[in-house]
Amino acid sequence: MSDTTLTDQQIVDTDAQLLYIGNTGTVEFDLTLPTEGKNGSTVTWASSDERWIQPDGTVHMPEYGRGDRNVTLTATVTHGDATATREFTVKVLEQANKIKVKEFFPIELSVQAGATYALPMFAAVLTDDGRLLSQRINWDDGVEHTAGEPGDVTFHGLIDGSTIDANATVHVLAEDPQTPVDATPKLNPVPLAHVRLTGDGVLAGNQQRRIEFLRTVNDDQMLIEFRRAAGLDTKGAPDMIGWDAPDALLRGHTTGHYVSALALAYAASGDETIKSKLDYMVDSLAEVQRAFDGKPGFHPGFLSAYSEFQFNELEKYAPYPTIWAPYYTLHKILAGLIDAYQYAGNETALDVASKMGDWTYDRLSKLPHEQLQNMWSMYIAGEFGGMNESLANLYAITKNPKHLAAARLFDNDRLMEPMRQHVDSLGGMHANQHIPQVIGSVKLFEQTGVPYYLDQAKFFYDSVTGHHLYALGGTGQGEMFHQPDEIGNLLFDNTAESCASYNMLKLTAELYRYFPDAQLGDYYERTTLNHIAATTDHVPEGGSMYFFPTQPGGQKSFDVENSCCHGTGLESHFYYAEGAYYTDADALYVRLYLNGTLDDEAGKLSVTVADATPEHVAIDVERLGRKQLRLRVPSWSVDGKVTVSVNGRAVDAAVVEAARTATGELAFSPALLGLDSFDGAHLELGFNPHMHLFATPDRPELAGVAWGPYVLAALSDETSFLDVPVDDADPDAAFEHEPGTLTFTHKATGLKFVPLSTIGFEHYHAYVRTK
């Protein structure tokens, strides 16, 4: 009943203040939200995030490991023509840890007597229902310790949120067990600036369209939020959209990708217009960094498109979406600047990046180890991209020990401890949140020589490529890793995030330097041709695919909303040649057969690849300042078959076999080919491509269909799995190859199969039922 002595406005103001919805600080139950005020007003409710609290008060607690969620409930109180609002901040707690552990994988670490060390805060477990998971451990005696005399020490703890025991054994040794080893890579990639793609193929076309798009980008628009945050003139630029909009918490990340894209595009093309745009971006970012310096609340070296607020809140464990991965955005900016220096020689970029590295160290080195681990294990909020990679790269240039120390502050137990245990506990982890961290692990091995950095990276790579891949080379469903060998049950519209493949290819290129095996070349080719090359629009508008649909009747969509995959899509088409050529003191290694030229005067290399198809490759060597030419034999060439001719003369099959190595390549010397020198030689390779299947391990009746290096899709708008009978022993018998094309017809059904990269907006089936 309303008080008749009050006006409508007084009623709503009073009733708004009298609203009570209980304890909002630790919510794990549905809320009772009143719909009527004390004085007869009407109350309606709105939620800032209906995933966790609906307007009727229904609460959905996040899964364990996803973190608590802060949600704003807004009450709108009305009476007559008067309105008042009141906001309530509600913390929804994550669910309790409900796992039942069948096996706890042993934690063992070795340390030197007298050294300080930290117990791993996560470790791998096997649950009763067969899942492998990484679980947080709360140690009885804390995390950080100092090693005493040599001998074994045991520690006890509990798995977080449970009464399940966890134990660790620390082996204290007289000598340092992590004595650095020689981290010199076996091979070095030929820099992108020495390779040019030619011809009218998919890769060269994609690259040229990306360059055309980059020329049209408004640089001042890319800089608007940086200038706005620093109080500088925004030069009348329009606002950014999507994830970089003025109120978006990830604003600035696309600008970092854009700087990298310009640097890579310049390296891949030598285009001076692109170089001018890059220099303008770097000079402008340097101006922003100078403008921040000395402002209240900003510390020297800071550079971003917003204040230090999100970094402050992360240290208080603010969850997503209260904040959104501030170090992720910082990484994109830092990586772009380092790329500007490495690919285009911009010294200003190095200066700005170096100051950012100092800022990072100065901030994070003050935090306890346990706090850092808590931050990096947070879902999305703690995502930091490849900060460890970029800081290690920065150290390689500057040799500033602060930059290397900063890189190591991003070591993440939740990901890496199970990898050191050699347990694939990736299930439940955000895929692209963690792949860049592994790239950083390889770079840290290169700079420190500490063996576990390389070991854990290789185990991670083998786990993903062996047990978490879709046929096209992508990984993850709904951005998440799932349990090993679970693919057939995860064929949906939100599979194979493009960012994940972008980073897996970077990881492959880094690992190949230490593990020069043709299988890494196979993965690089497969994912480049069938995922990355297939994710760009066919017009120069800059669109990229976020997910690659794998469900029946899937259809592509191209994102221009400045998402993460739009950002990596700006860069990825300039990385095509990253995995193509490597060298050591004795040999040139050809990993990918890309139509184009390799020209490195200082390296005494001049090579042209032409007419590259799955059946045939022509290689003209003008100059080869190496003793050997090593040529990859693709795994898709049935039975490893390959023919070789030199200067029009067939090389005897016995000679070819004599050149075959255990790592899946042909190692030719001039003498083996009957030559005095490679210079001036014309080689032709013939391969034996056939149809083959990528059956899903959990549903072997479902398979992706491929011919040679190309994964094919059936064109159909049917929304159920298509029955496409194929004899596993002879897949070729089921298809007819249209001469001179990459189109195949399934004889029994008449279905057309085409490479994924050629599909525009047609509905397709990436997987079919083959038996």
PDB file of N, CA, C and O in Angstrom, residues 605-666:
ATOM      1  N   LEU A 605      71.819 -18.345 -51.768  1.00  0.00           N
ATOM      2  CA  LEU A 605      70.683 -19.184 -52.128  1.00  0.00           C
ATOM      3  C   LEU A 605      69.824 -18.473 -53.160  1.00  0.00           C
ATOM      4  O   LEU A 605      69.413 -17.326 -52.944  1.00  0.00           O
ATOM      5  N   SER A 606      69.562 -19.137 -54.258  1.00  0.00           N
ATOM      6  CA  SER A 606      68.625 -18.629 -55.251  1.00  0.00           C
ATOM      7  C   SER A 606      67.934 -19.827 -55.886  1.00  0.00           C
ATOM      8  O   SER A 606      68.547 -20.596 -56.644  1.00  0.00           O
ATOM      9  N   VAL A 607      66.639 -19.991 -55.549  1.00  0.00           N
ATOM     10  CA  VAL A 607      65.886 -21.175 -55.955  1.00  0.00           C
ATOM     11  C   VAL A 607      64.494 -20.738 -56.392  1.00  0.00           C
ATOM     12  O   VAL A 607      63.890 -19.847 -55.779  1.00  0.00           O
ATOM     13  N   THR A 608      63.980 -21.370 -57.443  1.00  0.00           N
ATOM     14  CA  THR A 608      62.618 -21.106 -57.905  1.00  0.00           C
ATOM     15  C   THR A 608      61.837 -22.410 -57.925  1.00  0.00           C
ATOM     16  O   THR A 608      62.325 -23.428 -58.426  1.00  0.00           O
ATOM     17  N   VAL A 609      60.619 -22.365 -57.372  1.00  0.00           N
ATOM     18  CA  VAL A 609      59.703 -23.508 -57.424  1.00  0.00           C
ATOM     19  C   VAL A 609      58.554 -23.122 -58.341  1.00  0.00           C
ATOM     20  O   VAL A 609      57.967 -22.036 -58.200  1.00  0.00           O
ATOM     21  N   ALA A 610      58.241 -23.984 -59.287  1.00  0.00           N
ATOM     22  CA  ALA A 610      57.176 -23.685 -60.254  1.00  0.00           C
ATOM     23  C   ALA A 610      56.348 -24.939 -60.509  1.00  0.00           C
ATOM     24  O   ALA A 610      56.788 -26.062 -60.259  1.00  0.00           O
ATOM     25  N   ASP A 611      55.141 -24.692 -61.032  1.00  0.00           N
ATOM     26  CA  ASP A 611      54.245 -25.788 -61.432  1.00  0.00           C
ATOM     27  C   ASP A 611      53.992 -26.772 -60.295  1.00  0.00           C
ATOM     28  O   ASP A 611      53.825 -27.973 -60.517  1.00  0.00           O
ATOM     29  N   ALA A 612      53.964 -26.253 -59.055  1.00  0.00           N
ATOM     30  CA  ALA A 612      53.788 -27.141 -57.905  1.00  0.00           C
ATOM     31  C   ALA A 612      52.345 -27.627 -57.831  1.00  0.00           C
ATOM     32  O   ALA A 612      51.414 -26.851 -57.664  1.00  0.00           O
ATOM     33  N   THR A 613      52.164 -28.913 -57.966  1.00  0.00           N
ATOM     34  CA  THR A 613      50.881 -29.586 -57.788  1.00  0.00           C
ATOM     35  C   THR A 613      51.148 -30.816 -56.928  1.00  0.00           C
ATOM     36  O   THR A 613      52.312 -31.181 -56.702  1.00  0.00           O
ATOM     37  N   PRO A 614      50.110 -31.494 -56.449  1.00  0.00           N
ATOM     38  CA  PRO A 614      50.382 -32.710 -55.682  1.00  0.00           C
ATOM     39  C   PRO A 614      51.133 -33.775 -56.485  1.00  0.00           C
ATOM     40  O   PRO A 614      51.847 -34.591 -55.898  1.00  0.00           O
ATOM     41  N   GLU A 615      50.981 -33.747 -57.800  1.00  0.00           N
ATOM     42  CA  GLU A 615      51.650 -34.776 -58.612  1.00  0.00           C
ATOM     43  C   GLU A 615      53.069 -34.399 -59.004  1.00  0.00           C
ATOM     44  O   GLU A 615      53.910 -35.268 -59.229  1.00  0.00           O
ATOM     45  N   HIS A 616      53.364 -33.103 -59.085  1.00  0.00           N
ATOM     46  CA  HIS A 616      54.599 -32.701 -59.750  1.00  0.00           C
ATOM     47  C   HIS A 616      55.105 -31.370 -59.207  1.00  0.00           C
ATOM     48  O   HIS A 616      54.322 -30.457 -58.929  1.00  0.00           O
ATOM     49  N   VAL A 617      56.420 -31.263 -59.047  1.00  0.00           N
ATOM     50  CA  VAL A 617      57.059 -30.015 -58.638  1.00  0.00           C
ATOM     51  C   VAL A 617      58.314 -29.824 -59.470  1.00  0.00           C
ATOM     52  O   VAL A 617      59.097 -30.768 -59.664  1.00  0.00           O
ATOM     53  N   ALA A 618      58.505 -28.608 -59.951  1.00  0.00           N
ATOM     54  CA  ALA A 618      59.729 -28.261 -60.675  1.00  0.00           C
ATOM     55  C   ALA A 618      60.538 -27.278 -59.836  1.00  0.00           C
ATOM     56  O   ALA A 618      59.995 -26.296 -59.322  1.00  0.00           O
ATOM     57  N   ILE A 619      61.841 -27.560 -59.686  1.00  0.00           N
ATOM     58  CA  ILE A 619      62.723 -26.720 -58.880  1.00  0.00           C
ATOM     59  C   ILE A 619      63.928 -26.323 -59.730  1.00  0.00           C
ATOM     60  O   ILE A 619      64.659 -27.193 -60.220  1.00  0.00           O
ATOM     61  N   ASP A 620      64.102 -25.024 -59.905  1.00  0.00           N
ATOM     62  CA  ASP A 620      65.270 -24.509 -60.612  1.00  0.00           C
ATOM     63  C   ASP A 620      66.222 -23.885 -59.606  1.00  0.00           C
ATOM     64  O   ASP A 620      65.845 -22.983 -58.844  1.00  0.00           O
ATOM     65  N   VAL A 621      67.450 -24.373 -59.616  1.00  0.00           N
ATOM     66  CA  VAL A 621      68.469 -23.883 -58.688  1.00  0.00           C
ATOM     67  C   VAL A 621      69.443 -23.007 -59.462  1.00  0.00           C
ATOM     68  O   VAL A 621      70.186 -23.493 -60.316  1.00  0.00           O
ATOM     69  N   GLU A 622      69.416 -21.721 -59.160  1.00  0.00           N
ATOM     70  CA  GLU A 622      70.395 -20.829 -59.763  1.00  0.00           C
ATOM     71  C   GLU A 622      71.685 -20.844 -58.961  1.00  0.00           C
ATOM     72  O   GLU A 622      72.783 -20.863 -59.515  1.00  0.00           O
ATOM     73  N   ARG A 623      71.525 -20.870 -57.627  1.00  0.00           N
ATOM     74  CA  ARG A 623      72.696 -20.899 -56.754  1.00  0.00           C
ATOM     75  C   ARG A 623      72.331 -21.602 -55.455  1.00  0.00           C
ATOM     76  O   ARG A 623      71.270 -21.364 -54.903  1.00  0.00           O
ATOM     77  N   LEU A 624      73.196 -22.475 -55.000  1.00  0.00           N
ATOM     78  CA  LEU A 624      72.945 -23.190 -53.749  1.00  0.00           C
ATOM     79  C   LEU A 624      74.266 -23.335 -53.008  1.00  0.00           C
ATOM     80  O   LEU A 624      75.054 -24.249 -53.291  1.00  0.00           O
ATOM     81  N   GLY A 625      74.511 -22.426 -52.084  1.00  0.00           N
ATOM     82  CA  GLY A 625      75.761 -22.441 -51.338  1.00  0.00           C
ATOM     83  C   GLY A 625      75.745 -23.425 -50.198  1.00  0.00           C
ATOM     84  O   GLY A 625      76.076 -23.080 -49.061  1.00  0.00           O
ATOM     85  N   ARG A 626      75.333 -24.636 -50.454  1.00  0.00           N
ATOM     86  CA  ARG A 626      75.299 -25.699 -49.463  1.00  0.00           C
ATOM     87  C   ARG A 626      75.730 -27.005 -50.132  1.00  0.00           C
ATOM     88  O   ARG A 626      75.632 -27.166 -51.356  1.00  0.00           O
ATOM     89  N   LYS A 627      76.139 -27.977 -49.304  1.00  0.00           N
ATOM     90  CA  LYS A 627      76.609 -29.254 -49.841  1.00  0.00           C
ATOM     91  C   LYS A 627      75.472 -30.192 -50.204  1.00  0.00           C
ATOM     92  O   LYS A 627      75.650 -31.132 -50.973  1.00  0.00           O
ATOM     93  N   GLN A 628      74.278 -29.950 -49.578  1.00  0.00           N
ATOM     94  CA  GLN A 628      73.159 -30.863 -49.779  1.00  0.00           C
ATOM     95  C   GLN A 628      71.878 -30.086 -50.050  1.00  0.00           C
ATOM     96  O   GLN A 628      71.704 -28.953 -49.588  1.00  0.00           O
ATOM     97  N   LEU A 629      70.977 -30.742 -50.777  1.00  0.00           N
ATOM     98  CA  LEU A 629      69.605 -30.282 -50.951  1.00  0.00           C
ATOM     99  C   LEU A 629      68.712 -31.363 -50.374  1.00  0.00           C
ATOM    100  O   LEU A 629      68.732 -32.515 -50.836  1.00  0.00           O
ATOM    101  N   ARG A 630      67.929 -31.009 -49.351  1.00  0.00           N
ATOM    102  CA  ARG A 630      67.079 -31.992 -48.674  1.00  0.00           C
ATOM    103  C   ARG A 630      65.617 -31.679 -48.985  1.00  0.00           C
ATOM    104  O   ARG A 630      65.137 -30.595 -48.678  1.00  0.00           O
ATOM    105  N   LEU A 631      64.935 -32.631 -49.581  1.00  0.00           N
ATOM    106  CA  LEU A 631      63.590 -32.439 -50.096  1.00  0.00           C
ATOM    107  C   LEU A 631      62.606 -33.336 -49.344  1.00  0.00           C
ATOM    108  O   LEU A 631      62.790 -34.550 -49.264  1.00  0.00           O
ATOM    109  N   ARG A 632      61.571 -32.723 -48.788  1.00  0.00           N
ATOM    110  CA  ARG A 632      60.573 -33.483 -48.033  1.00  0.00           C
ATOM    111  C   ARG A 632      59.746 -34.365 -48.960  1.00  0.00           C
ATOM    112  O   ARG A 632      59.276 -33.925 -50.018  1.00  0.00           O
ATOM    113  N   VAL A 633      59.540 -35.610 -48.544  1.00  0.00           N
ATOM    114  CA  VAL A 633      58.608 -36.513 -49.223  1.00  0.00           C
ATOM    115  C   VAL A 633      57.326 -36.520 -48.409  1.00  0.00           C
ATOM    116  O   VAL A 633      57.309 -37.008 -47.278  1.00  0.00           O
ATOM    117  N   PRO A 634      56.233 -35.952 -48.918  1.00  0.00           N
ATOM    118  CA  PRO A 634      55.000 -35.849 -48.127  1.00  0.00           C
ATOM    119  C   PRO A 634      54.459 -37.216 -47.747  1.00  0.00           C
ATOM    120  O   PRO A 634      54.541 -38.181 -48.516  1.00  0.00           O
ATOM    121  N   SER A 635      53.844 -37.280 -46.567  1.00  0.00           N
ATOM    122  CA  SER A 635      53.276 -38.547 -46.102  1.00  0.00           C
ATOM    123  C   SER A 635      52.109 -38.990 -46.961  1.00  0.00           C
ATOM    124  O   SER A 635      51.772 -40.178 -46.991  1.00  0.00           O
ATOM    125  N   TRP A 636      51.458 -38.042 -47.663  1.00  0.00           N
ATOM    126  CA  TRP A 636      50.308 -38.405 -48.481  1.00  0.00           C
ATOM    127  C   TRP A 636      50.703 -39.008 -49.831  1.00  0.00           C
ATOM    128  O   TRP A 636      49.831 -39.457 -50.576  1.00  0.00           O
ATOM    129  N   SER A 637      51.989 -39.017 -50.161  1.00  0.00           N
ATOM    130  CA  SER A 637      52.431 -39.710 -51.377  1.00  0.00           C
ATOM    131  C   SER A 637      52.493 -41.194 -51.042  1.00  0.00           C
ATOM    132  O   SER A 637      53.358 -41.640 -50.283  1.00  0.00           O
ATOM    133  N   VAL A 638      51.549 -41.941 -51.558  1.00  0.00           N
ATOM    134  CA  VAL A 638      51.310 -43.315 -51.116  1.00  0.00           C
ATOM    135  C   VAL A 638      52.589 -44.139 -51.187  1.00  0.00           C
ATOM    136  O   VAL A 638      53.313 -44.115 -52.188  1.00  0.00           O
ATOM    137  N   ASP A 639      52.847 -44.858 -50.083  1.00  0.00           N
ATOM    138  CA  ASP A 639      54.029 -45.710 -49.950  1.00  0.00           C
ATOM    139  C   ASP A 639      55.325 -44.918 -50.083  1.00  0.00           C
ATOM    140  O   ASP A 639      56.387 -45.493 -50.361  1.00  0.00           O
ATOM    141  N   GLY A 640      55.238 -43.599 -49.866  1.00  0.00           N
ATOM    142  CA  GLY A 640      56.437 -42.773 -49.956  1.00  0.00           C
ATOM    143  C   GLY A 640      57.012 -42.673 -51.346  1.00  0.00           C
ATOM    144  O   GLY A 640      58.183 -42.307 -51.533  1.00  0.00           O
ATOM    145  N   LYS A 641      56.173 -42.960 -52.352  1.00  0.00           N
ATOM    146  CA  LYS A 641      56.679 -42.979 -53.725  1.00  0.00           C
ATOM    147  C   LYS A 641      57.070 -41.582 -54.185  1.00  0.00           C
ATOM    148  O   LYS A 641      56.357 -40.606 -53.947  1.00  0.00           O
ATOM    149  N   VAL A 642      58.201 -41.493 -54.863  1.00  0.00           N
ATOM    150  CA  VAL A 642      58.668 -40.239 -55.432  1.00  0.00           C
ATOM    151  C   VAL A 642      59.608 -40.570 -56.589  1.00  0.00           C
ATOM    152  O   VAL A 642      60.403 -41.496 -56.516  1.00  0.00           O
ATOM    153  N   THR A 643      59.464 -39.833 -57.666  1.00  0.00           N
ATOM    154  CA  THR A 643      60.399 -39.925 -58.766  1.00  0.00           C
ATOM    155  C   THR A 643      61.154 -38.607 -58.870  1.00  0.00           C
ATOM    156  O   THR A 643      60.635 -37.544 -58.516  1.00  0.00           O
ATOM    157  N   VAL A 644      62.385 -38.684 -59.353  1.00  0.00           N
ATOM    158  CA  VAL A 644      63.237 -37.504 -59.446  1.00  0.00           C
ATOM    159  C   VAL A 644      63.899 -37.488 -60.812  1.00  0.00           C
ATOM    160  O   VAL A 644      64.363 -38.528 -61.307  1.00  0.00           O
ATOM    161  N   SER A 645      63.913 -36.314 -61.432  1.00  0.00           N
ATOM    162  CA  SER A 645      64.709 -36.140 -62.650  1.00  0.00           C
ATOM    163  C   SER A 645      65.560 -34.892 -62.489  1.00  0.00           C
ATOM    164  O   SER A 645      65.173 -33.943 -61.790  1.00  0.00           O
ATOM    165  N   VAL A 646      66.720 -34.894 -63.129  1.00  0.00           N
ATOM    166  CA  VAL A 646      67.641 -33.761 -63.079  1.00  0.00           C
ATOM    167  C   VAL A 646      68.035 -33.409 -64.503  1.00  0.00           C
ATOM    168  O   VAL A 646      68.516 -34.270 -65.261  1.00  0.00           O
ATOM    169  N   ASN A 647      67.775 -32.164 -64.862  1.00  0.00           N
ATOM    170  CA  ASN A 647      68.110 -31.676 -66.205  1.00  0.00           C
ATOM    171  C   ASN A 647      67.544 -32.588 -67.287  1.00  0.00           C
ATOM    172  O   ASN A 647      68.200 -32.891 -68.292  1.00  0.00           O
ATOM    173  N   GLY A 648      66.310 -33.050 -67.049  1.00  0.00           N
ATOM    174  CA  GLY A 648      65.626 -33.869 -68.034  1.00  0.00           C
ATOM    175  C   GLY A 648      65.985 -35.333 -67.990  1.00  0.00           C
ATOM    176  O   GLY A 648      65.438 -36.128 -68.772  1.00  0.00           O
ATOM    177  N   ARG A 649      66.853 -35.743 -67.080  1.00  0.00           N
ATOM    178  CA  ARG A 649      67.306 -37.133 -66.986  1.00  0.00           C
ATOM    179  C   ARG A 649      66.739 -37.770 -65.719  1.00  0.00           C
ATOM    180  O   ARG A 649      66.909 -37.251 -64.616  1.00  0.00           O
ATOM    181  N   ALA A 650      66.054 -38.896 -65.871  1.00  0.00           N
ATOM    182  CA  ALA A 650      65.480 -39.584 -64.715  1.00  0.00           C
ATOM    183  C   ALA A 650      66.590 -40.114 -63.827  1.00  0.00           C
ATOM    184  O   ALA A 650      67.573 -40.696 -64.303  1.00  0.00           O
ATOM    185  N   VAL A 651      66.421 -39.914 -62.541  1.00  0.00           N
ATOM    186  CA  VAL A 651      67.369 -40.448 -61.560  1.00  0.00           C
ATOM    187  C   VAL A 651      66.949 -41.868 -61.221  1.00  0.00           C
ATOM    188  O   VAL A 651      65.766 -42.141 -60.956  1.00  0.00           O
ATOM    189  N   ASP A 652      67.904 -42.766 -61.226  1.00  0.00           N
ATOM    190  CA  ASP A 652      67.615 -44.171 -60.965  1.00  0.00           C
ATOM    191  C   ASP A 652      66.952 -44.339 -59.601  1.00  0.00           C
ATOM    192  O   ASP A 652      67.310 -43.677 -58.630  1.00  0.00           O
ATOM    193  N   ALA A 653      65.944 -45.236 -59.538  1.00  0.00           N
ATOM    194  CA  ALA A 653      65.200 -45.447 -58.296  1.00  0.00           C
ATOM    195  C   ALA A 653      66.121 -45.862 -57.161  1.00  0.00           C
ATOM    196  O   ALA A 653      65.890 -45.499 -55.994  1.00  0.00           O
ATOM    197  N   ALA A 654      67.177 -46.603 -57.453  1.00  0.00           N
ATOM    198  CA  ALA A 654      68.107 -47.016 -56.408  1.00  0.00           C
ATOM    199  C   ALA A 654      68.846 -45.810 -55.819  1.00  0.00           C
ATOM    200  O   ALA A 654      69.132 -45.771 -54.608  1.00  0.00           O
ATOM    201  N   VAL A 655      69.128 -44.834 -56.643  1.00  0.00           N
ATOM    202  CA  VAL A 655      69.790 -43.615 -56.161  1.00  0.00           C
ATOM    203  C   VAL A 655      68.837 -42.833 -55.269  1.00  0.00           C
ATOM    204  O   VAL A 655      69.228 -42.299 -54.224  1.00  0.00           O
ATOM    205  N   VAL A 656      67.565 -42.760 -55.683  1.00  0.00           N
ATOM    206  CA  VAL A 656      66.561 -42.069 -54.869  1.00  0.00           C
ATOM    207  C   VAL A 656      66.443 -42.732 -53.507  1.00  0.00           C
ATOM    208  O   VAL A 656      66.401 -42.057 -52.463  1.00  0.00           O
ATOM    209  N   GLU A 657      66.390 -44.065 -53.499  1.00  0.00           N
ATOM    210  CA  GLU A 657      66.262 -44.776 -52.223  1.00  0.00           C
ATOM    211  C   GLU A 657      67.494 -44.569 -51.357  1.00  0.00           C
ATOM    212  O   GLU A 657      67.405 -44.475 -50.125  1.00  0.00           O
ATOM    213  N   ALA A 658      68.654 -44.480 -51.973  1.00  0.00           N
ATOM    214  CA  ALA A 658      69.889 -44.263 -51.223  1.00  0.00           C
ATOM    215  C   ALA A 658      69.888 -42.896 -50.550  1.00  0.00           C
ATOM    216  O   ALA A 658      70.561 -42.694 -49.524  1.00  0.00           O
ATOM    217  N   ALA A 659      69.128 -41.959 -51.125  1.00  0.00           N
ATOM    218  CA  ALA A 659      69.076 -40.596 -50.581  1.00  0.00           C
ATOM    219  C   ALA A 659      68.027 -40.451 -49.491  1.00  0.00           C
ATOM    220  O   ALA A 659      68.000 -39.432 -48.789  1.00  0.00           O
ATOM    221  N   ARG A 660      67.168 -41.453 -49.327  1.00  0.00           N
ATOM    222  CA  ARG A 660      66.069 -41.333 -48.372  1.00  0.00           C
ATOM    223  C   ARG A 660      66.601 -41.407 -46.942  1.00  0.00           C
ATOM    224  O   ARG A 660      67.398 -42.278 -46.606  1.00  0.00           O
ATOM    225  N   THR A 661      66.122 -40.485 -46.090  1.00  0.00           N
ATOM    226  CA  THR A 661      66.580 -40.434 -44.701  1.00  0.00           C
ATOM    227  C   THR A 661      65.496 -40.927 -43.762  1.00  0.00           C
ATOM    228  O   THR A 661      64.320 -41.040 -44.135  1.00  0.00           O
ATOM    229  N   ALA A 662      65.881 -41.156 -42.516  1.00  0.00           N
ATOM    230  CA  ALA A 662      64.930 -41.626 -41.511  1.00  0.00           C
ATOM    231  C   ALA A 662      63.936 -40.545 -41.121  1.00  0.00           C
ATOM    232  O   ALA A 662      62.893 -40.843 -40.532  1.00  0.00           O
ATOM    233  N   THR A 663      64.228 -39.288 -41.428  1.00  0.00           N
ATOM    234  CA  THR A 663      63.334 -38.190 -41.052  1.00  0.00           C
ATOM    235  C   THR A 663      62.356 -37.826 -42.165  1.00  0.00           C
ATOM    236  O   THR A 663      61.692 -36.796 -42.087  1.00  0.00           O
ATOM    237  N   GLY A 664      62.260 -38.671 -43.221  1.00  0.00           N
ATOM    238  CA  GLY A 664      61.222 -38.474 -44.224  1.00  0.00           C
ATOM    239  C   GLY A 664      61.567 -37.486 -45.307  1.00  0.00           C
ATOM    240  O   GLY A 664      60.718 -36.685 -45.716  1.00  0.00           O
ATOM    241  N   GLU A 665      62.793 -37.529 -45.791  1.00  0.00           N
ATOM    242  CA  GLU A 665      63.201 -36.616 -46.857  1.00  0.00           C
ATOM    243  C   GLU A 665      64.238 -37.298 -47.733  1.00  0.00           C
ATOM    244  O   GLU A 665      64.752 -38.377 -47.417  1.00  0.00           O
ATOM    245  N   LEU A 666      64.545 -36.643 -48.849  1.00  0.00           N
ATOM    246  CA  LEU A 666      65.622 -37.078 -49.729  1.00  0.00           C
ATOM    247  C   LEU A 666      66.789 -36.128 -49.543  1.00  0.00           C
ATOM    248  O   LEU A 666      66.627 -34.911 -49.673  1.00  0.00           O
TER     249      LEU A 666
END
